[in-house]
PDB file of C-alpha atoms in Angstrom:
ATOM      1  CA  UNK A   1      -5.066  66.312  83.078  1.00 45.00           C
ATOM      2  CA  UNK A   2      -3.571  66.247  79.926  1.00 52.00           C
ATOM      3  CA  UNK A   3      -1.969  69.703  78.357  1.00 54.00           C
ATOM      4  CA  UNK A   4      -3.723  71.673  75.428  1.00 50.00           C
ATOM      5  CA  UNK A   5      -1.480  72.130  72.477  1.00 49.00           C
ATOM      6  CA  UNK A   6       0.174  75.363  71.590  1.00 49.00           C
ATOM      7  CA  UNK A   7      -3.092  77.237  69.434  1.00 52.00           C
ATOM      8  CA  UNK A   8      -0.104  78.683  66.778  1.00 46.00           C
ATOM      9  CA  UNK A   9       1.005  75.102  66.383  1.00 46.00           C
ATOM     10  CA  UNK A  10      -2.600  73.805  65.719  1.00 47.00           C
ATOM     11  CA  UNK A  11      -2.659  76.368  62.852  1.00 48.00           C
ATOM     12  CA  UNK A  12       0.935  76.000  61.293  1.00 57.00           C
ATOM     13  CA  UNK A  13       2.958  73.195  61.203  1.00 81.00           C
ATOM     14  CA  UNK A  14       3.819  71.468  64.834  1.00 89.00           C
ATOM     15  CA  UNK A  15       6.762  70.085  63.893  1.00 91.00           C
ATOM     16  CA  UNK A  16       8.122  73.707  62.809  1.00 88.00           C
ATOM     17  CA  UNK A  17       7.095  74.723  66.651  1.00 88.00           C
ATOM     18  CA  UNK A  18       8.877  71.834  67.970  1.00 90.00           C
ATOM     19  CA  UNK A  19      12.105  72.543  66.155  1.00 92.00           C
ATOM     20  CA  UNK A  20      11.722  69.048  63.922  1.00 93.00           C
ATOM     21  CA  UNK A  21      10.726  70.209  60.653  1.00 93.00           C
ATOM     22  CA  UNK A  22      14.478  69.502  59.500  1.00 95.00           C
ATOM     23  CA  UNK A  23      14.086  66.054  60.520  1.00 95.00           C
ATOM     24  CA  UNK A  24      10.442  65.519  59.128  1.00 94.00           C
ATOM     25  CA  UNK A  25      12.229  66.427  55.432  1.00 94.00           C
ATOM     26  CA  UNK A  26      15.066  63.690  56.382  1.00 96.00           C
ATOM     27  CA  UNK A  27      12.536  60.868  57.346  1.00 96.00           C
ATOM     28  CA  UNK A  28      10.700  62.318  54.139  1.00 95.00           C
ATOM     29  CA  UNK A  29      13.653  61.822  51.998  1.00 96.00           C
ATOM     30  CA  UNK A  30      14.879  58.574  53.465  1.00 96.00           C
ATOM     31  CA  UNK A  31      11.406  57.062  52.301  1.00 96.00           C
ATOM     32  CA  UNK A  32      12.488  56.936  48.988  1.00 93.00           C
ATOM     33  CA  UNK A  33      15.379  54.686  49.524  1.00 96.00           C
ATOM     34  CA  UNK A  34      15.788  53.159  52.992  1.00 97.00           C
ATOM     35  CA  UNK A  35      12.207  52.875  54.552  1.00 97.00           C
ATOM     36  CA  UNK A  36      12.997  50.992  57.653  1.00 97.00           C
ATOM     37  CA  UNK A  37      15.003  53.671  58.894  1.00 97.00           C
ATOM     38  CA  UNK A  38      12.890  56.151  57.414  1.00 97.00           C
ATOM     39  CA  UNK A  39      10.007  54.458  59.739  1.00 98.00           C
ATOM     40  CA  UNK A  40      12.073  54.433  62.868  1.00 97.00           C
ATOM     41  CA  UNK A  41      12.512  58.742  62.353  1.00 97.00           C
ATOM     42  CA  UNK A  42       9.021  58.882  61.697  1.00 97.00           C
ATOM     43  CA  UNK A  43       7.994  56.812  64.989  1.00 97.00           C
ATOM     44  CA  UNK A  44      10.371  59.208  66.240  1.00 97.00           C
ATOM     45  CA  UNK A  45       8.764  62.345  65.310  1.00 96.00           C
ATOM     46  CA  UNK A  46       5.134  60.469  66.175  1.00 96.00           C
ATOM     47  CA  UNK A  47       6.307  60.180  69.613  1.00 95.00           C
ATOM     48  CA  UNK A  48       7.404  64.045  70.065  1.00 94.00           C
ATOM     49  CA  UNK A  49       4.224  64.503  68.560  1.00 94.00           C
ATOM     50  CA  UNK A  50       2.073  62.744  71.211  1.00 91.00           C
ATOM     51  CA  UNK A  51       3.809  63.884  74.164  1.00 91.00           C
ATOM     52  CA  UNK A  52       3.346  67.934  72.900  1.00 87.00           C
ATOM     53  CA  UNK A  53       0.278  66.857  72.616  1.00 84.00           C
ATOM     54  CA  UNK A  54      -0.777  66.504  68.989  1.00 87.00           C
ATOM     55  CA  UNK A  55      -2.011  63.380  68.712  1.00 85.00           C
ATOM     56  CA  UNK A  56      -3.855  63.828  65.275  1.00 86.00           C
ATOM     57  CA  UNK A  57      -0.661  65.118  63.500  1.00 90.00           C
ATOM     58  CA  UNK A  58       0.896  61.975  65.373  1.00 92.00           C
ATOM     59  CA  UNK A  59      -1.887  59.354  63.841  1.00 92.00           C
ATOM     60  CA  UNK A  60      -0.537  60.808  60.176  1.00 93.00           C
ATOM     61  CA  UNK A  61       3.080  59.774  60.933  1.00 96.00           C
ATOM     62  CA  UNK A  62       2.334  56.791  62.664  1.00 96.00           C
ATOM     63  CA  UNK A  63       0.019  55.833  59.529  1.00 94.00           C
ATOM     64  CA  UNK A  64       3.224  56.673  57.485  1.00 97.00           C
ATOM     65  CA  UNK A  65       5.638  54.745  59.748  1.00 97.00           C
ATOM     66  CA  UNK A  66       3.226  51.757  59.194  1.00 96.00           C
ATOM     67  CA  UNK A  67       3.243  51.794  55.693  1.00 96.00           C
ATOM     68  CA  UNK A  68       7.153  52.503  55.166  1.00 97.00           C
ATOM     69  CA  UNK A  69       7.326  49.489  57.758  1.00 97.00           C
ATOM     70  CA  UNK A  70       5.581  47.313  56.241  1.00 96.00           C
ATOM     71  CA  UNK A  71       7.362  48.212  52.274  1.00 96.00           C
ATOM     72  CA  UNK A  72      10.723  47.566  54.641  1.00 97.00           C
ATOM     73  CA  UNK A  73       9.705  44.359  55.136  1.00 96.00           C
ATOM     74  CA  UNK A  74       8.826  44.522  58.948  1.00 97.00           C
ATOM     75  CA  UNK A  75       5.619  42.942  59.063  1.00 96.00           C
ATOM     76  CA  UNK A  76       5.379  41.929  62.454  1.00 96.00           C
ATOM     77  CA  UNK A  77       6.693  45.930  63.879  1.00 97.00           C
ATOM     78  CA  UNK A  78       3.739  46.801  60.927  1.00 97.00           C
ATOM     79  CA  UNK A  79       1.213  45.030  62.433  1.00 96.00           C
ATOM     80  CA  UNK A  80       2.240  46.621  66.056  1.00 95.00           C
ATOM     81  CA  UNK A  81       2.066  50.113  65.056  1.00 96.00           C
ATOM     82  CA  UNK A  82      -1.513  49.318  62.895  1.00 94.00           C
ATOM     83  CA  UNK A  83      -2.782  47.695  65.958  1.00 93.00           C
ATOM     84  CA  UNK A  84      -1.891  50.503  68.180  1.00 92.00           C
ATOM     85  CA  UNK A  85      -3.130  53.068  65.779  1.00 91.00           C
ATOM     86  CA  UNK A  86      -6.840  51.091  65.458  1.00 89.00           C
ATOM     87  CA  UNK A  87      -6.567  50.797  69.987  1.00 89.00           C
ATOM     88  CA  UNK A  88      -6.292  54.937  70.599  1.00 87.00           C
ATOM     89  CA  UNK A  89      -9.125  54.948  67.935  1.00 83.00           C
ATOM     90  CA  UNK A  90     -11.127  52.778  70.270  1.00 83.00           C
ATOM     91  CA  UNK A  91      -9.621  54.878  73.475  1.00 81.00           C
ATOM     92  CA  UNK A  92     -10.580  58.234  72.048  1.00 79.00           C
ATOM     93  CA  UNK A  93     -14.136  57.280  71.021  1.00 80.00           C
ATOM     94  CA  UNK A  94     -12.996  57.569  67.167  1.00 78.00           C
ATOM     95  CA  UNK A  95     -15.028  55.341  64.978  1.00 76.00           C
ATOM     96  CA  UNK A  96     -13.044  51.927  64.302  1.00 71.00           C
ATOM     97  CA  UNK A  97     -12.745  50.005  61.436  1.00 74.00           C
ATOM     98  CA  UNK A  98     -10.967  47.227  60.310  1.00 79.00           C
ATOM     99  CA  UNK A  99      -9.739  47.035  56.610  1.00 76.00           C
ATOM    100  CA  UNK A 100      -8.008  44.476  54.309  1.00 81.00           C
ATOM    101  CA  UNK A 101      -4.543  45.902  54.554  1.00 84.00           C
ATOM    102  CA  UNK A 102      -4.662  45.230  58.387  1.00 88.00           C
ATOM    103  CA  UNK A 103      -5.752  41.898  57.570  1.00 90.00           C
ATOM    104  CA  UNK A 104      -2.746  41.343  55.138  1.00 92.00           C
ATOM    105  CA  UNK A 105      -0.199  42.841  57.474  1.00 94.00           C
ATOM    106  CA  UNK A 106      -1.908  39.837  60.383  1.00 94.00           C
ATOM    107  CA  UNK A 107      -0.928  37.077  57.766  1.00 93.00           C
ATOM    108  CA  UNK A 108       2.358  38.408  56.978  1.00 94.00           C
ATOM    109  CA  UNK A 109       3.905  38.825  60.747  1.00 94.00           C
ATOM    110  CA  UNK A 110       2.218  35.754  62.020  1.00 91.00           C
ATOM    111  CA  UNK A 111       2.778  34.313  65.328  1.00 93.00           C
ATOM    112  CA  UNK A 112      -0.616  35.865  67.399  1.00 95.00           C
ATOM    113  CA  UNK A 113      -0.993  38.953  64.857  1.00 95.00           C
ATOM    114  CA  UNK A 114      -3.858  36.569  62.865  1.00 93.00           C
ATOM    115  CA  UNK A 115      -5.076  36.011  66.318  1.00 94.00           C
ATOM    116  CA  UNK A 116      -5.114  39.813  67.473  1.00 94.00           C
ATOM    117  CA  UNK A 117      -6.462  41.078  64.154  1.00 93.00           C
ATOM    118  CA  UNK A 118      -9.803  38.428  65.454  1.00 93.00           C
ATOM    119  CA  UNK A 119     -10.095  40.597  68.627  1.00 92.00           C
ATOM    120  CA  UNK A 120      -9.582  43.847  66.819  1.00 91.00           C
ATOM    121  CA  UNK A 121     -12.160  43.359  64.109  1.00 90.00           C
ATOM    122  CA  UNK A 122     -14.471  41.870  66.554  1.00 90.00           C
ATOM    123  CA  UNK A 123     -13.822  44.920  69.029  1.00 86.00           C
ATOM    124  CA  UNK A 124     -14.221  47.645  65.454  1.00 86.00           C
ATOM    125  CA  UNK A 125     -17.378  44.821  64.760  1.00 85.00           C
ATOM    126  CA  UNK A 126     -18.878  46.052  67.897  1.00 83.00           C
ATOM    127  CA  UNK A 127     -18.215  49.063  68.380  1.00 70.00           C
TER     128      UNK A 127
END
């Protein structure tokens, strides 16, 4: 059974409870000038995120790693982290949708990402 998150946390800032407010104003600042690393901090802080658990704080940095992949030029790593984003939608009973920048970031990595974004909007289609 998964933990409840700390109730002060919910109401304040969890990455202040966790200790990584410091490094959300790094990843914050490297966005301006070097956003694939600047993603990798923010998966980073995603991932503390999720395993505390605050997995809706987490979604907003994982959103942001996605776009500051995709600006690095990482479309493919893009893709993966859009893709996983639109799955714990899905897994969490969260309404699913499917919009054009997912689309875009499917042509861009190619290899099976045009073919994944097919399942995904038919799975968002459906549900």
């Amino acid at each position: 059974m998964p933990s409840l998150p700390h109730g002060y946390a919910l109401l304040n800032d969890p990455l202040e409870h966790l200790g990584l407010a410091d490094a959300l104003h790094r990843a914050q600042q490297l966005a301006e000038t070097e956003p694939g690393p600047a993603a990798e901090l923010f998966g980073e802080l995603a991932d503390a995120l999720e395993q505390a658990p605050f997995t809706g704080h987490a979604r907003q940095l994982r959103t942001r790693q996605r776009d500051l992949l995709a600006s690095a030029g990482q479309a493919d790593a893009a893709f993966t982290v859009a893709a996983k984003l639109m799955l714990d939608r899905y897994e969490s009973g969260d309404r699913m949708f499917v919009d054009e920048h997912l689309k875009r970031l499917a042509t861009d990595a190619g290899g099976t990402a045009s073919d994944i974004y097919v399942v995904l909007k038919s799975l968002a289609d459906w549900f």
